[in-house]
Short mmCIF file of C-alpha atoms and ligand atoms in Angstrom, two decimals:
data_model
loop_
_atom_site.label_atom_id
_atom_site.label_comp_id
_atom_site.label_asym_id
_atom_site.label_seq_id
_atom_site.Cartn_x
_atom_site.Cartn_y
_atom_site.Cartn_z
CA UNK A 981 133.25 106.54 115.63
CA UNK A 982 133.25 107.29 111.84
CA UNK A 983 131.76 110.66 110.79
CA UNK A 984 129.53 111.02 107.79
CA UNK A 985 128.10 114.13 106.01
CA UNK A 986 124.71 112.45 105.77
CA UNK A 987 123.02 109.44 107.43
CA UNK A 988 120.08 107.92 105.55
CA UNK A 989 117.54 105.66 107.28
CA UNK A 990 116.40 102.89 105.08
CA UNK A 991 118.00 101.23 102.02
CA UNK A 992 114.85 101.19 99.82
CA UNK A 993 114.94 102.66 96.39
CA UNK A 994 114.42 106.17 97.83
CA UNK A 995 117.27 105.86 100.34
CA UNK A 996 119.68 104.38 97.80
CA UNK A 997 118.94 107.03 95.14
CA UNK A 998 119.52 109.80 97.76
CA UNK A 999 122.72 108.11 98.85
CA UNK A 1000 123.87 107.79 95.21
CA UNK A 1001 123.14 111.44 94.42
CA UNK A 1002 124.78 112.72 97.62
CA UNK A 1003 127.86 110.55 97.05
CA UNK A 1004 128.11 111.63 93.46
CA UNK A 1005 128.13 115.23 94.69
CA UNK A 1006 131.15 114.40 96.84
CA UNK A 1007 129.56 113.75 100.26
CA UNK A 1008 130.14 110.78 102.49
CA UNK A 1009 126.93 108.88 103.30
CA UNK A 1010 125.92 106.17 105.59
CA UNK A 1011 122.74 104.24 104.84
CA UNK A 1012 121.17 102.38 107.83
CA UNK A 1013 118.94 99.39 107.17
CA UNK A 1014 116.98 97.62 109.86
CA UNK A 1015 116.52 94.46 107.84
CA UNK A 1016 119.10 91.88 106.85
CA UNK A 1017 118.33 92.31 103.13
CA UNK A 1018 118.78 95.74 101.50
CA UNK A 1019 116.29 97.25 99.04
CA UNK A 1020 113.00 97.42 100.89
CA UNK A 1021 110.34 96.82 98.21
CA UNK A 1022 113.12 95.83 95.76
CA UNK A 1023 113.58 92.63 97.78
CA UNK A 1024 112.82 89.22 96.12
CA UNK A 1025 111.99 85.87 97.51
CA UNK A 1026 112.33 82.42 95.97
CA UNK A 1027 109.86 79.54 96.02
CA UNK A 1028 110.66 76.19 94.21
CA UNK A 1029 113.52 77.92 92.43
CA UNK A 1030 111.22 80.62 91.01
CA UNK A 1031 111.99 84.26 91.80
CA UNK A 1032 109.24 86.45 92.98
CA UNK A 1033 109.38 90.26 93.26
CA UNK A 1034 107.85 91.82 96.44
CA UNK A 1035 107.40 95.34 95.18
CA UNK A 1036 108.75 96.38 91.79
CA UNK A 1037 107.33 93.89 89.29
CA UNK A 1038 107.82 95.96 86.15
CA UNK A 1039 109.13 99.35 85.34
CA UNK A 1040 107.67 101.98 82.99
CA UNK A 1041 109.24 104.65 80.77
CA UNK A 1042 112.58 103.02 80.09
CA UNK A 1043 112.67 103.37 76.31
CA UNK A 1044 115.13 105.88 74.98
CA UNK A 1045 113.91 109.42 75.54
CA UNK A 1046 111.34 108.41 78.14
CA UNK A 1047 111.48 109.81 81.62
CA UNK A 1048 112.72 106.85 83.66
CA UNK A 1049 115.33 106.09 81.05
CA UNK A 1050 116.83 109.56 81.82
CA UNK A 1051 116.71 108.90 85.58
CA UNK A 1052 118.17 105.42 85.29
CA UNK A 1053 120.97 106.60 83.08
CA UNK A 1054 121.86 109.30 85.69
CA UNK A 1055 121.94 106.55 88.39
CA UNK A 1056 124.16 104.39 86.18
CA UNK A 1057 121.48 101.64 86.00
CA UNK A 1058 120.58 101.61 82.27
CA UNK A 1059 123.62 99.83 81.00
CA UNK A 1060 123.96 97.39 83.90
CA UNK A 1061 120.33 96.18 84.52
CA UNK A 1062 119.24 92.95 82.91
CA UNK A 1063 115.91 93.93 81.37
CA UNK A 1064 113.28 92.36 79.28
CA UNK A 1065 110.56 94.29 77.46
CA UNK A 1066 107.13 92.90 78.28
CA UNK A 1067 104.59 91.86 75.67
CA UNK A 1068 103.72 94.96 73.72
CA UNK A 1069 100.17 93.74 73.18
CA UNK A 1070 99.62 92.81 76.79
CA UNK A 1071 102.08 94.00 79.45
CA UNK A 1072 99.39 93.56 82.09
CA UNK A 1073 95.97 92.24 82.20
CA UNK A 1074 92.89 93.20 84.26
CA UNK A 1075 90.37 90.40 85.00
CA UNK A 1076 87.35 90.08 87.33
CA UNK A 1077 85.69 87.38 89.19
CA UNK A 1078 82.71 85.96 87.24
CA UNK A 1079 83.83 87.62 83.99
CA UNK A 1080 85.42 85.31 81.50
CA UNK A 1081 86.87 88.23 79.49
CA UNK A 1082 90.34 89.49 80.06
CA UNK A 1083 91.22 93.14 79.49
CA UNK A 1084 94.81 93.59 78.28
CA UNK A 1085 96.91 96.76 78.74
CA UNK A 1086 98.92 97.29 75.58
CA UNK A 1087 102.06 99.41 75.15
CA UNK A 1088 102.00 102.69 73.24
CA UNK A 1089 98.91 104.92 73.35
CA UNK A 1090 97.70 103.90 69.96
CA UNK A 1091 97.83 100.16 70.70
CA UNK A 1092 96.52 100.82 74.24
CA UNK A 1093 93.40 102.60 73.03
CA UNK A 1094 92.88 100.28 70.01
CA UNK A 1095 92.84 97.22 72.34
CA UNK A 1096 90.38 98.89 74.71
CA UNK A 1097 88.09 100.15 71.93
CA UNK A 1098 87.92 96.61 70.54
CA UNK A 1099 86.42 95.59 73.94
CA UNK A 1100 84.34 98.71 74.47
CA UNK A 1101 83.47 99.93 70.95
CA UNK A 1102 80.78 102.36 72.14
CA UNK A 1103 83.29 103.98 74.58
CA UNK A 1104 85.74 105.13 71.89
CA UNK A 1105 85.40 108.83 72.88
CA UNK A 1106 85.87 108.18 76.64
CA UNK A 1107 89.04 106.05 75.93
CA UNK A 1108 90.50 108.66 73.72
CA UNK A 1109 89.71 111.33 76.28
CA UNK A 1110 91.36 109.30 79.02
CA UNK A 1111 94.53 108.80 76.97
CA UNK A 1112 94.73 112.55 76.16
CA UNK A 1113 94.40 113.41 79.78
CA UNK A 1114 97.22 111.12 80.86
CA UNK A 1115 99.46 112.60 78.23
CA UNK A 1116 98.49 116.18 79.26
CA UNK A 1117 99.21 115.45 82.89
CA UNK A 1118 102.60 113.82 82.12
CA UNK A 1119 103.65 116.62 79.80
CA UNK A 1120 102.66 119.28 82.35
CA UNK A 1121 104.85 117.95 85.21
CA UNK A 1122 108.30 119.59 85.11
CA UNK A 1123 109.89 117.04 87.52
CA UNK A 1124 108.60 114.08 85.59
CA UNK A 1125 110.19 115.49 82.44
CA UNK A 1126 113.44 116.73 84.13
CA UNK A 1127 112.52 120.21 82.95
CA UNK A 1128 112.89 123.48 84.90
CA UNK A 1129 109.71 125.43 85.15
CA UNK A 1130 108.35 128.32 87.23
CA UNK A 1131 104.94 126.76 86.77
CA UNK A 1132 104.01 124.73 89.90
CA UNK A 1133 102.28 121.32 89.70
CA UNK A 1134 100.59 122.25 92.96
CA UNK A 1135 97.22 124.10 92.93
CA UNK A 1136 96.39 122.52 89.59
CA UNK A 1137 93.23 120.46 88.93
CA UNK A 1138 95.41 117.30 88.74
CA UNK A 1139 95.83 117.45 92.51
CA UNK A 1140 92.32 118.49 93.49
CA UNK A 1141 90.53 115.95 91.23
CA UNK A 1142 90.74 112.37 92.43
CA UNK A 1143 91.41 109.55 89.96
CA UNK A 1144 88.14 107.74 90.62
CA UNK A 1145 86.07 110.82 90.13
CA UNK A 1146 87.84 111.56 86.92
CA UNK A 1147 87.36 108.13 85.48
CA UNK A 1148 83.68 108.15 86.50
CA UNK A 1149 83.25 111.53 84.79
CA UNK A 1150 84.35 110.23 81.42
CA UNK A 1151 82.37 107.03 81.28
CA UNK A 1152 79.35 105.49 82.93
CA UNK A 1153 80.43 101.97 81.87
CA UNK A 1154 81.34 100.41 85.19
CA UNK A 1155 83.47 97.62 83.64
CA UNK A 1156 85.48 100.16 81.67
CA UNK A 1157 85.87 102.28 84.90
CA UNK A 1158 87.25 99.23 86.71
CA UNK A 1159 89.58 98.38 83.80
CA UNK A 1160 91.02 101.85 83.77
CA UNK A 1161 91.49 101.71 87.55
CA UNK A 1162 92.52 98.00 87.43
CA UNK A 1163 96.24 98.38 88.03
CA UNK A 1164 95.83 100.58 91.06
CA UNK A 1165 97.52 97.98 93.38
CA UNK A 1166 100.75 99.07 91.65
CA UNK A 1167 100.48 102.46 93.44
CA UNK A 1168 98.17 101.50 96.35
CA UNK A 1169 95.40 103.60 94.92
CA UNK A 1170 92.56 104.42 97.26
CA UNK A 1171 89.31 105.39 95.49
CA UNK A 1172 88.43 108.36 97.73
CA UNK A 1173 91.95 109.71 98.12
CA UNK A 1174 94.37 109.05 95.19
CA UNK A 1175 94.67 112.24 93.06
CA UNK A 1176 94.43 112.03 89.34
CA UNK A 1177 98.11 113.02 88.88
CA UNK A 1178 99.37 109.97 90.82
CA UNK A 1179 97.33 107.68 88.61
CA UNK A 1180 98.16 109.65 85.45
CA UNK A 1181 101.99 109.82 85.89
CA UNK A 1182 102.29 106.15 86.86
CA UNK A 1183 99.98 104.69 84.22
CA UNK A 1184 101.51 106.96 81.49
CA UNK A 1185 104.98 105.54 82.15
CA UNK A 1186 103.80 101.96 81.78
CA UNK A 1187 101.80 102.72 78.65
CA UNK A 1188 104.89 104.33 77.13
CA UNK A 1189 106.95 101.16 77.78
CA UNK A 1190 107.07 98.35 80.38
CA UNK A 1191 110.12 96.29 81.30
CA UNK A 1192 110.79 93.55 83.71
CA UNK A 1193 114.12 92.99 85.58
CA UNK A 1194 115.34 89.50 84.62
CA UNK A 1195 116.04 87.72 87.90
CA UNK A 1196 114.07 90.29 89.93
CA UNK A 1197 114.18 93.90 90.95
CA UNK A 1198 116.77 93.26 93.73
CA UNK A 1199 119.48 93.83 91.17
CA UNK A 1200 118.63 97.60 91.26
CA UNK A 1201 119.59 97.68 94.95
CA UNK A 1202 122.73 95.59 94.31
CA UNK A 1203 123.89 97.80 91.40
CA UNK A 1204 123.19 101.05 93.27
CA UNK A 1205 125.04 99.80 96.47
CA UNK A 1206 128.04 98.77 94.42
CA UNK A 1207 128.18 102.12 92.53
CA UNK A 1208 127.78 104.08 95.77
CA UNK A 1209 130.73 102.15 97.41
CA UNK A 1210 132.85 102.59 94.29
CA UNK A 1211 132.16 106.31 94.03
CA UNK A 1212 132.70 107.23 97.66
CA UNK A 1213 135.38 105.47 99.67
CA UNK A 1214 133.67 106.75 102.76
CA UNK A 1215 130.14 105.97 101.78
CA UNK A 1216 128.50 102.61 102.80
CA UNK A 1217 125.50 100.66 103.99
CA UNK A 1218 125.17 99.17 107.43
CA UNK A 1219 122.52 96.53 107.78
CA UNK A 1220 121.31 94.21 110.56
C1 FAD B 1247 103.07 95.34 96.37
C2 FAD B 1247 103.81 96.44 95.62
C3 FAD B 1247 103.94 96.40 94.26
C4 FAD B 1247 104.67 97.30 93.58
N1 FAD B 1247 104.82 97.24 92.18
C5 FAD B 1247 105.60 98.10 91.58
C6 FAD B 1247 105.93 97.96 90.19
O1 FAD B 1247 105.51 96.98 89.55
N2 FAD B 1247 106.72 98.86 89.59
C7 FAD B 1247 107.20 99.92 90.26
O2 FAD B 1247 107.90 100.81 89.65
N3 FAD B 1247 106.91 100.21 91.52
C8 FAD B 1247 106.19 99.25 92.22
N4 FAD B 1247 105.89 99.41 93.55
C9 FAD B 1247 106.39 100.65 94.20
C10 FAD B 1247 107.85 100.55 94.65
O3 FAD B 1247 108.21 99.23 95.04
C11 FAD B 1247 108.10 101.46 95.78
O4 FAD B 1247 107.66 102.82 95.35
C12 FAD B 1247 109.57 101.73 96.08
O5 FAD B 1247 110.23 100.49 96.10
C13 FAD B 1247 109.60 102.36 97.42
O6 FAD B 1247 110.89 102.62 97.86
P1 FAD B 1247 111.11 103.46 99.21
O7 FAD B 1247 112.52 103.57 99.41
O8 FAD B 1247 110.27 104.69 99.30
O9 FAD B 1247 110.52 102.56 100.42
P2 FAD B 1247 110.82 101.03 100.84
O10 FAD B 1247 111.11 100.16 99.71
O11 FAD B 1247 109.64 100.65 101.75
O12 FAD B 1247 112.15 101.13 101.69
C14 FAD B 1247 112.17 101.61 103.03
C15 FAD B 1247 113.32 100.89 103.67
O13 FAD B 1247 113.59 101.52 104.94
C16 FAD B 1247 113.82 100.47 105.95
N5 FAD B 1247 113.49 101.10 107.23
C17 FAD B 1247 112.26 101.49 107.63
N6 FAD B 1247 112.35 102.04 108.91
C18 FAD B 1247 113.65 101.95 109.23
C19 FAD B 1247 114.38 102.25 110.45
N7 FAD B 1247 113.76 102.85 111.48
N8 FAD B 1247 115.65 101.99 110.52
C20 FAD B 1247 116.37 101.43 109.47
N9 FAD B 1247 115.72 101.05 108.31
C21 FAD B 1247 114.37 101.35 108.25
C22 FAD B 1247 112.93 99.36 105.49
O14 FAD B 1247 113.35 98.12 106.08
C23 FAD B 1247 113.13 99.45 104.03
O15 FAD B 1247 114.24 98.66 103.55
C24 FAD B 1247 105.19 98.47 94.30
C25 FAD B 1247 105.03 98.54 95.66
C26 FAD B 1247 104.39 97.53 96.31
C27 FAD B 1247 104.28 97.59 97.84
#
């Protein structure tokens, strides 16, 4: 029976990144996966020759100097992934039943707020306040910025205020509230529960930049698995 320093249950992004880090630090690691395909929410499926992502549809913060770019470089992903930058004027769009209008999310805070102000001219102040808050939250978080700090993210207002309450506090325009919360399926946001920091850190990274994996997100799992095997002769993945 082979012996490993660490056994990781699940080959999703979390499991693979742990395995990569531990292997890089000289440990032998075994990742156990209950499914036939590795990757968890990185898995893709194909219908009529079209590739569909199950989880990761697009990735934020991958431009040079942005936070996920730093993480992805550490994990040896940046120069191997096939990426395409999404439309800077509309990387995502929020729409509602019985409303003909579409509400684009644009990349870069200036463009993001300009586009929204075009649609909600009387809400300029609220939109600017929202953007400032997202930047403030993201700058505050040490882990998000790979920065050492004695200051804890816990016990701050970002954890005690929930995202829905915050959005409602800056604008009474219900459509704008829904537009600002409109991409919450990306992080399974729940109105009464999801804290402001979860919303803030995630949406900030997409506003900074948004990329799609050409051919689907499964390549992240494939690249990580290959790198893990190459780095550690004893590390590997066992799947069903
Ligand atoms: C619908 C949806 C859309 C999303 N869109 C985006 C997006 O556009 N951009 C983005 O950045 N993120 C997105 N996400 C989030 C992202 O996909 C996840 O945060 C990330 O993939 C989660 O990785 P994980 O390792 O934590 O979990 P998972 O991906 O769930 O991996 C867990 C793995 O563990 C395995 N497992 C579980 N139990 C066992 C067991 N007992 N034994 C062995 N194996 C086990 C599972 O089979 C699975 O492979 C989305 C998520 C969802 C659900």
